[in-house]
């Protein structure tokens, strides 16, 4: 109904008008010629000309002129019909295309809605997972602390323990310490991802913290040589004491796990522009190039060497990256397969109130 009304309101197609003109114009010309010849022209010819000349004019005006006009209009009409046919095909194709676009748009809109719903569900599940992990970690931390305290009491108040029992207590303490660090790491990640991590930022001497870390690791890593040449005036950064200790400890622990026995692990601290850069270099197998971009992802591990030596859960480097970024720095790795790896991170230097910070350019390794 609506389509018929629209067609009625549209102007008549040009080809239809030309078809009408093609027949009406020659007929009108022929009619004028006949009327003229049988009217005034015949009177003139009757007086001044003969009948044969009069008949030739009638034949010429009544046939040749209309025929030439008819043929011309026929050619023009053919061209116009071809043009209008092409326009009609284009219009039809546009309608088909518009219909397909609308169908495809509806499908994409539906898929986008489905993806949004699935993403919302995944976010909800991830939130529930984080809450569950945080709850379990909190519940584990208390008994671990109690067990560790009981072992320390056994060591302190039972000097008569036989050597075998003493070694067993030492193994239990080591494993409890490892489990305790894992629980603390999971709790830290939960706080970071939930946006609840609190940092006590203040000026810190990086060299002093490095020395503390190496003092704690030296008894636990007798088969590795830990080396650190502290500069006379070490850089001072604005960071959280416990978190900075944790970052350096994770990097040293990672180097210890992947370094061969009796190899050297070198730690260095230097100023680079407006930042302090801490480097931990090992002599391990290095990192394959395909793994470099993923080494700081959560739960990502490179399974190399003895499983007992490389015990871990793939959280240390991920946690270090998040802590470094939370304190305004960045972390990266430089490695050659078979030649060890050097992990570096940078933190902004501590500034006096009101001092200006200049652009020092890219960090090493950019």
Short mmCIF file of N, CA, C and O in Angstrom, two decimals, residues 131-233:
data_model
loop_
_atom_site.label_atom_id
_atom_site.label_comp_id
_atom_site.label_asym_id
_atom_site.label_seq_id
_atom_site.Cartn_x
_atom_site.Cartn_y
_atom_site.Cartn_z
N UNK A 131 38.60 -13.27 46.17
CA UNK A 131 38.15 -13.27 47.55
C UNK A 131 38.41 -14.61 48.22
O UNK A 131 38.82 -14.68 49.38
N UNK A 132 38.19 -15.70 47.46
CA UNK A 132 38.43 -17.04 48.01
C UNK A 132 39.90 -17.24 48.33
O UNK A 132 40.27 -17.73 49.41
N UNK A 133 40.77 -16.87 47.38
CA UNK A 133 42.21 -17.02 47.61
C UNK A 133 42.66 -16.19 48.80
O UNK A 133 43.46 -16.65 49.63
N UNK A 134 42.16 -14.97 48.88
CA UNK A 134 42.54 -14.11 50.00
C UNK A 134 42.09 -14.71 51.33
O UNK A 134 42.84 -14.72 52.31
N UNK A 135 40.86 -15.24 51.34
CA UNK A 135 40.34 -15.84 52.58
C UNK A 135 41.17 -17.05 52.99
O UNK A 135 41.56 -17.20 54.15
N UNK A 136 41.44 -17.94 52.02
CA UNK A 136 42.23 -19.14 52.33
C UNK A 136 43.63 -18.76 52.79
O UNK A 136 44.18 -19.36 53.73
N UNK A 137 44.24 -17.77 52.13
CA UNK A 137 45.59 -17.36 52.51
C UNK A 137 45.62 -16.82 53.93
O UNK A 137 46.54 -17.10 54.70
N UNK A 138 44.61 -16.03 54.28
CA UNK A 138 44.54 -15.51 55.65
C UNK A 138 44.41 -16.66 56.66
O UNK A 138 45.03 -16.64 57.73
N UNK A 139 43.58 -17.64 56.31
CA UNK A 139 43.39 -18.76 57.21
C UNK A 139 44.65 -19.61 57.33
O UNK A 139 44.88 -20.24 58.36
N UNK A 140 45.47 -19.65 56.28
CA UNK A 140 46.71 -20.44 56.33
C UNK A 140 47.81 -19.73 57.09
O UNK A 140 48.68 -20.37 57.70
N UNK A 141 47.81 -18.41 57.03
CA UNK A 141 48.94 -17.67 57.61
C UNK A 141 49.03 -17.88 59.13
O UNK A 141 50.14 -18.05 59.67
N UNK A 142 47.91 -17.90 59.82
CA UNK A 142 47.94 -18.03 61.28
C UNK A 142 48.54 -19.37 61.72
O UNK A 142 49.47 -19.41 62.53
N UNK A 143 48.05 -20.51 61.20
CA UNK A 143 48.66 -21.78 61.64
C UNK A 143 50.12 -21.91 61.22
O UNK A 143 50.92 -22.51 61.94
N UNK A 144 50.49 -21.36 60.07
CA UNK A 144 51.90 -21.42 59.66
C UNK A 144 52.78 -20.66 60.65
O UNK A 144 53.87 -21.12 61.01
N UNK A 145 52.31 -19.50 61.05
CA UNK A 145 53.08 -18.72 62.02
C UNK A 145 53.21 -19.47 63.33
O UNK A 145 54.29 -19.50 63.96
N UNK A 146 52.14 -20.13 63.78
CA UNK A 146 52.18 -20.89 65.03
C UNK A 146 53.15 -22.06 64.94
O UNK A 146 53.93 -22.33 65.87
N UNK A 147 53.11 -22.79 63.82
CA UNK A 147 54.01 -23.93 63.64
C UNK A 147 55.45 -23.46 63.61
O UNK A 147 56.35 -24.09 64.21
N UNK A 148 55.71 -22.37 62.89
CA UNK A 148 57.08 -21.85 62.83
C UNK A 148 57.56 -21.42 64.20
O UNK A 148 58.73 -21.67 64.58
N UNK A 149 56.71 -20.80 64.98
CA UNK A 149 57.10 -20.41 66.34
C UNK A 149 57.38 -21.63 67.22
O UNK A 149 58.33 -21.63 68.02
N UNK A 150 56.57 -22.68 67.07
CA UNK A 150 56.80 -23.90 67.85
C UNK A 150 58.14 -24.53 67.49
O UNK A 150 58.87 -25.02 68.37
N UNK A 151 58.50 -24.54 66.22
CA UNK A 151 59.79 -25.11 65.83
C UNK A 151 60.95 -24.31 66.40
O UNK A 151 61.98 -24.87 66.81
N UNK A 152 60.81 -23.00 66.42
CA UNK A 152 61.88 -22.18 67.01
C UNK A 152 62.02 -22.46 68.51
O UNK A 152 63.15 -22.49 69.04
N UNK A 153 60.90 -22.71 69.19
CA UNK A 153 60.97 -23.07 70.61
C UNK A 153 61.66 -24.42 70.80
O UNK A 153 62.45 -24.61 71.72
N UNK A 154 61.34 -25.36 69.89
CA UNK A 154 61.98 -26.68 69.98
C UNK A 154 63.48 -26.55 69.82
O UNK A 154 64.27 -27.14 70.57
N UNK A 155 63.91 -25.74 68.86
CA UNK A 155 65.34 -25.56 68.63
C UNK A 155 66.00 -24.88 69.83
O UNK A 155 67.12 -25.23 70.23
N UNK A 156 65.34 -23.89 70.40
CA UNK A 156 65.95 -23.12 71.48
C UNK A 156 65.96 -23.84 72.82
O UNK A 156 66.88 -23.66 73.61
N UNK A 157 64.93 -24.65 73.10
CA UNK A 157 64.79 -25.25 74.41
C UNK A 157 65.12 -26.74 74.43
O UNK A 157 64.97 -27.38 75.47
N UNK A 158 65.48 -27.30 73.30
CA UNK A 158 65.83 -28.72 73.26
C UNK A 158 67.21 -28.88 72.67
O UNK A 158 67.37 -29.37 71.52
N UNK A 159 68.27 -28.45 73.37
CA UNK A 159 69.62 -28.54 72.81
C UNK A 159 70.11 -29.98 72.68
O UNK A 159 71.08 -30.24 71.98
N UNK A 160 69.41 -30.90 73.34
CA UNK A 160 69.87 -32.29 73.29
C UNK A 160 69.35 -33.05 72.08
O UNK A 160 69.46 -34.27 72.01
N UNK A 161 68.73 -32.37 71.15
CA UNK A 161 68.23 -33.05 69.96
C UNK A 161 69.38 -33.72 69.23
O UNK A 161 70.46 -33.16 69.06
N UNK A 162 69.13 -34.93 68.79
CA UNK A 162 70.15 -35.65 68.03
C UNK A 162 70.33 -34.95 66.69
O UNK A 162 69.42 -34.25 66.21
N UNK A 163 71.50 -35.09 66.07
CA UNK A 163 71.73 -34.38 64.80
C UNK A 163 70.68 -34.66 63.74
O UNK A 163 70.29 -33.77 63.00
N UNK A 164 70.21 -35.89 63.69
CA UNK A 164 69.20 -36.23 62.67
C UNK A 164 67.93 -35.42 62.90
O UNK A 164 67.32 -34.90 61.96
N UNK A 165 67.52 -35.33 64.16
CA UNK A 165 66.30 -34.55 64.46
C UNK A 165 66.52 -33.07 64.17
O UNK A 165 65.62 -32.37 63.70
N UNK A 166 67.74 -32.59 64.46
CA UNK A 166 68.03 -31.19 64.16
C UNK A 166 67.94 -30.90 62.67
O UNK A 166 67.41 -29.85 62.26
N UNK A 167 68.45 -31.83 61.87
CA UNK A 167 68.35 -31.63 60.40
C UNK A 167 66.90 -31.65 59.95
O UNK A 167 66.49 -30.86 59.08
N UNK A 168 66.10 -32.55 60.53
CA UNK A 168 64.69 -32.62 60.17
C UNK A 168 63.95 -31.33 60.54
O UNK A 168 63.12 -30.83 59.78
N UNK A 169 64.28 -30.80 61.73
CA UNK A 169 63.66 -29.53 62.12
C UNK A 169 64.07 -28.41 61.17
O UNK A 169 63.25 -27.55 60.79
N UNK A 170 65.34 -28.42 60.74
CA UNK A 170 65.79 -27.42 59.78
C UNK A 170 65.05 -27.51 58.45
O UNK A 170 64.67 -26.49 57.86
N UNK A 171 64.82 -28.75 57.97
CA UNK A 171 64.07 -28.94 56.72
C UNK A 171 62.64 -28.43 56.88
O UNK A 171 62.09 -27.76 56.00
N UNK A 172 62.03 -28.75 58.03
CA UNK A 172 60.66 -28.31 58.25
C UNK A 172 60.59 -26.78 58.27
O UNK A 172 59.69 -26.17 57.67
N UNK A 173 61.58 -26.15 58.94
CA UNK A 173 61.59 -24.69 58.98
C UNK A 173 61.76 -24.09 57.59
O UNK A 173 61.10 -23.10 57.23
N UNK A 174 62.63 -24.69 56.78
CA UNK A 174 62.85 -24.18 55.42
C UNK A 174 61.58 -24.28 54.59
O UNK A 174 61.20 -23.33 53.88
N UNK A 175 60.90 -25.43 54.68
CA UNK A 175 59.67 -25.60 53.90
C UNK A 175 58.55 -24.71 54.42
O UNK A 175 57.74 -24.19 53.64
N UNK A 176 58.49 -24.52 55.74
CA UNK A 176 57.49 -23.60 56.28
C UNK A 176 57.76 -22.17 55.81
O UNK A 176 56.82 -21.43 55.50
N UNK A 177 59.05 -21.79 55.78
CA UNK A 177 59.38 -20.47 55.28
C UNK A 177 58.96 -20.29 53.83
O UNK A 177 58.44 -19.24 53.43
N UNK A 178 59.19 -21.32 53.02
CA UNK A 178 58.78 -21.26 51.61
C UNK A 178 57.27 -21.14 51.48
O UNK A 178 56.76 -20.33 50.69
N UNK A 179 56.55 -21.94 52.27
CA UNK A 179 55.09 -21.88 52.22
C UNK A 179 54.59 -20.53 52.73
O UNK A 179 53.62 -19.96 52.20
N UNK A 180 55.26 -20.01 53.76
CA UNK A 180 54.87 -18.70 54.30
C UNK A 180 55.07 -17.61 53.24
O UNK A 180 54.21 -16.72 53.09
N UNK A 181 56.18 -17.66 52.52
CA UNK A 181 56.41 -16.67 51.46
C UNK A 181 55.37 -16.78 50.35
O UNK A 181 54.94 -15.78 49.78
N UNK A 182 54.98 -18.01 50.02
CA UNK A 182 53.94 -18.20 49.00
C UNK A 182 52.62 -17.58 49.45
O UNK A 182 51.96 -16.87 48.67
N UNK A 183 52.24 -17.83 50.69
CA UNK A 183 50.98 -17.27 51.21
C UNK A 183 51.04 -15.75 51.20
O UNK A 183 50.08 -15.07 50.80
N UNK A 184 52.17 -15.18 51.64
CA UNK A 184 52.30 -13.73 51.65
C UNK A 184 52.24 -13.17 50.23
O UNK A 184 51.66 -12.11 49.98
N UNK A 185 52.87 -13.90 49.29
CA UNK A 185 52.82 -13.45 47.90
C UNK A 185 51.41 -13.44 47.35
O UNK A 185 50.99 -12.50 46.65
N UNK A 186 50.65 -14.49 47.64
CA UNK A 186 49.26 -14.56 47.17
C UNK A 186 48.44 -13.43 47.80
O UNK A 186 47.61 -12.79 47.13
N UNK A 187 48.66 -13.17 49.09
CA UNK A 187 47.94 -12.07 49.74
C UNK A 187 48.30 -10.73 49.12
O UNK A 187 47.43 -9.87 48.91
N UNK A 188 49.58 -10.53 48.82
CA UNK A 188 50.00 -9.27 48.19
C UNK A 188 49.34 -9.10 46.83
O UNK A 188 48.88 -8.00 46.48
N UNK A 189 49.31 -10.16 46.04
CA UNK A 189 48.68 -10.08 44.71
C UNK A 189 47.20 -9.76 44.84
O UNK A 189 46.64 -8.96 44.08
N UNK A 190 46.54 -10.38 45.83
CA UNK A 190 45.12 -10.10 46.04
C UNK A 190 44.91 -8.63 46.40
O UNK A 190 43.97 -7.99 45.90
N UNK A 191 45.79 -8.08 47.23
CA UNK A 191 45.65 -6.67 47.60
C UNK A 191 45.89 -5.76 46.39
O UNK A 191 45.18 -4.77 46.19
N UNK A 192 46.89 -6.10 45.60
CA UNK A 192 47.20 -5.26 44.42
C UNK A 192 46.04 -5.28 43.44
O UNK A 192 45.59 -4.23 42.95
N UNK A 193 45.54 -6.47 43.12
CA UNK A 193 44.48 -6.58 42.12
C UNK A 193 43.16 -6.00 42.63
O UNK A 193 42.32 -5.60 41.83
N UNK A 194 42.98 -5.96 43.94
CA UNK A 194 41.78 -5.36 44.51
C UNK A 194 41.95 -3.86 44.76
O UNK A 194 41.01 -3.19 45.19
N UNK A 195 43.16 -3.33 44.49
CA UNK A 195 43.41 -1.91 44.71
C UNK A 195 43.53 -1.53 46.17
O UNK A 195 43.32 -0.37 46.55
N UNK A 196 43.90 -2.50 47.03
CA UNK A 196 43.99 -2.23 48.46
C UNK A 196 45.44 -2.23 48.97
O UNK A 196 45.67 -2.24 50.17
N UNK A 197 46.40 -2.23 48.05
CA UNK A 197 47.80 -2.23 48.47
C UNK A 197 48.17 -0.86 49.04
O UNK A 197 47.97 0.17 48.38
N UNK A 198 48.72 -0.84 50.23
CA UNK A 198 49.14 0.40 50.87
C UNK A 198 50.66 0.45 50.93
O UNK A 198 51.30 -0.51 51.37
N UNK A 199 51.22 1.54 50.46
CA UNK A 199 52.67 1.71 50.41
C UNK A 199 53.09 2.84 51.34
O UNK A 199 52.46 3.90 51.36
N UNK A 200 54.16 2.59 52.08
CA UNK A 200 54.75 3.62 52.94
C UNK A 200 55.98 4.16 52.21
O UNK A 200 57.11 3.70 52.42
N UNK A 201 55.79 5.14 51.34
CA UNK A 201 56.86 5.66 50.51
C UNK A 201 57.70 6.67 51.29
O UNK A 201 57.15 7.62 51.86
N UNK A 202 59.01 6.44 51.30
CA UNK A 202 59.92 7.34 51.99
C UNK A 202 61.32 7.16 51.40
O UNK A 202 61.59 6.16 50.73
N UNK A 203 62.23 8.10 51.62
CA UNK A 203 63.58 7.96 51.07
C UNK A 203 64.30 6.75 51.67
O UNK A 203 64.32 6.56 52.90
N UNK A 204 64.89 5.91 50.81
CA UNK A 204 65.56 4.69 51.24
C UNK A 204 66.90 4.56 50.52
O UNK A 204 67.00 4.86 49.33
N UNK A 205 67.89 4.07 51.24
CA UNK A 205 69.18 3.75 50.65
C UNK A 205 69.09 2.35 50.05
O UNK A 205 68.99 1.35 50.78
N UNK A 206 69.12 2.28 48.72
CA UNK A 206 68.95 0.98 48.05
C UNK A 206 70.07 0.03 48.42
O UNK A 206 69.85 -1.17 48.63
N UNK A 207 71.30 0.55 48.55
CA UNK A 207 72.43 -0.31 48.87
C UNK A 207 72.27 -1.03 50.19
O UNK A 207 72.62 -2.21 50.33
N UNK A 208 71.74 -0.34 51.19
CA UNK A 208 71.54 -0.96 52.50
C UNK A 208 70.53 -2.10 52.42
O UNK A 208 70.70 -3.14 53.06
N UNK A 209 69.49 -1.93 51.63
CA UNK A 209 68.48 -2.99 51.50
C UNK A 209 69.06 -4.17 50.75
O UNK A 209 68.79 -5.34 51.09
N UNK A 210 69.89 -3.93 49.73
CA UNK A 210 70.54 -5.02 49.01
C UNK A 210 71.41 -5.83 49.98
O UNK A 210 71.42 -7.07 49.95
N UNK A 211 72.14 -5.16 50.84
CA UNK A 211 73.00 -5.87 51.80
C UNK A 211 72.16 -6.73 52.75
O UNK A 211 72.54 -7.86 53.07
N UNK A 212 71.03 -6.23 53.19
CA UNK A 212 70.15 -7.02 54.05
C UNK A 212 69.66 -8.28 53.35
O UNK A 212 69.64 -9.37 53.93
N UNK A 213 69.27 -8.12 52.08
CA UNK A 213 68.79 -9.28 51.33
C UNK A 213 69.90 -10.32 51.20
O UNK A 213 69.67 -11.53 51.43
N UNK A 214 71.11 -9.90 50.84
CA UNK A 214 72.20 -10.86 50.64
C UNK A 214 72.61 -11.51 51.95
O UNK A 214 72.99 -12.69 51.97
N UNK A 215 72.55 -10.77 53.06
CA UNK A 215 72.84 -11.38 54.36
C UNK A 215 71.86 -12.50 54.68
O UNK A 215 72.24 -13.53 55.25
N UNK A 216 70.58 -12.31 54.32
CA UNK A 216 69.59 -13.35 54.59
C UNK A 216 69.74 -14.54 53.64
O UNK A 216 69.45 -15.68 54.03
N UNK A 217 70.17 -14.29 52.41
CA UNK A 217 70.25 -15.37 51.43
C UNK A 217 71.54 -16.17 51.53
O UNK A 217 71.58 -17.32 51.11
N UNK A 218 72.60 -15.58 52.03
CA UNK A 218 73.88 -16.28 52.05
C UNK A 218 73.82 -17.60 52.82
O UNK A 218 74.28 -18.64 52.30
N UNK A 219 73.23 -17.69 54.03
CA UNK A 219 73.16 -18.99 54.70
C UNK A 219 72.27 -19.99 53.97
O UNK A 219 72.50 -21.19 54.04
N UNK A 220 71.25 -19.48 53.26
CA UNK A 220 70.32 -20.38 52.57
C UNK A 220 70.86 -20.84 51.23
O UNK A 220 70.32 -21.78 50.63
N UNK A 221 71.91 -20.20 50.71
CA UNK A 221 72.43 -20.53 49.38
C UNK A 221 73.95 -20.72 49.47
O UNK A 221 74.72 -19.94 48.89
N UNK A 222 74.40 -21.75 50.19
CA UNK A 222 75.86 -21.92 50.36
C UNK A 222 76.56 -22.28 49.07
O UNK A 222 77.79 -22.12 48.97
N UNK A 223 75.85 -22.82 48.09
CA UNK A 223 76.48 -23.25 46.84
C UNK A 223 76.54 -22.13 45.80
O UNK A 223 76.97 -22.38 44.66
N UNK A 224 76.09 -20.94 46.14
CA UNK A 224 76.15 -19.82 45.21
C UNK A 224 77.00 -18.71 45.81
O UNK A 224 77.01 -18.52 47.03
N UNK A 225 77.71 -18.00 44.98
CA UNK A 225 78.52 -16.87 45.44
C UNK A 225 77.78 -15.57 45.14
O UNK A 225 77.61 -15.18 43.99
N UNK A 226 77.32 -14.94 46.20
CA UNK A 226 76.57 -13.69 46.06
C UNK A 226 77.55 -12.51 46.19
O UNK A 226 78.25 -12.39 47.19
N UNK A 227 77.58 -11.67 45.18
CA UNK A 227 78.54 -10.56 45.16
C UNK A 227 77.81 -9.23 44.99
O UNK A 227 76.92 -9.11 44.15
N UNK A 228 78.24 -8.27 45.81
CA UNK A 228 77.69 -6.92 45.69
C UNK A 228 78.76 -5.92 46.11
O UNK A 228 79.29 -5.98 47.24
N UNK A 229 79.13 -5.04 45.20
CA UNK A 229 80.10 -3.98 45.50
C UNK A 229 79.31 -2.69 45.74
O UNK A 229 78.87 -2.04 44.78
N UNK A 230 79.14 -2.34 47.00
CA UNK A 230 78.33 -1.17 47.32
C UNK A 230 79.10 0.11 47.01
O UNK A 230 80.24 0.27 47.45
N UNK A 231 78.50 1.04 46.26
CA UNK A 231 79.18 2.30 45.97
C UNK A 231 79.31 3.16 47.21
O UNK A 231 78.58 2.99 48.20
N UNK A 232 80.26 4.08 47.16
CA UNK A 232 80.50 4.94 48.32
C UNK A 232 79.27 5.78 48.66
O UNK A 232 78.92 5.97 49.82
N UNK A 233 78.61 6.29 47.63
CA UNK A 233 77.40 7.10 47.83
C UNK A 233 76.29 6.48 46.98
O UNK A 233 76.12 6.82 45.82
#
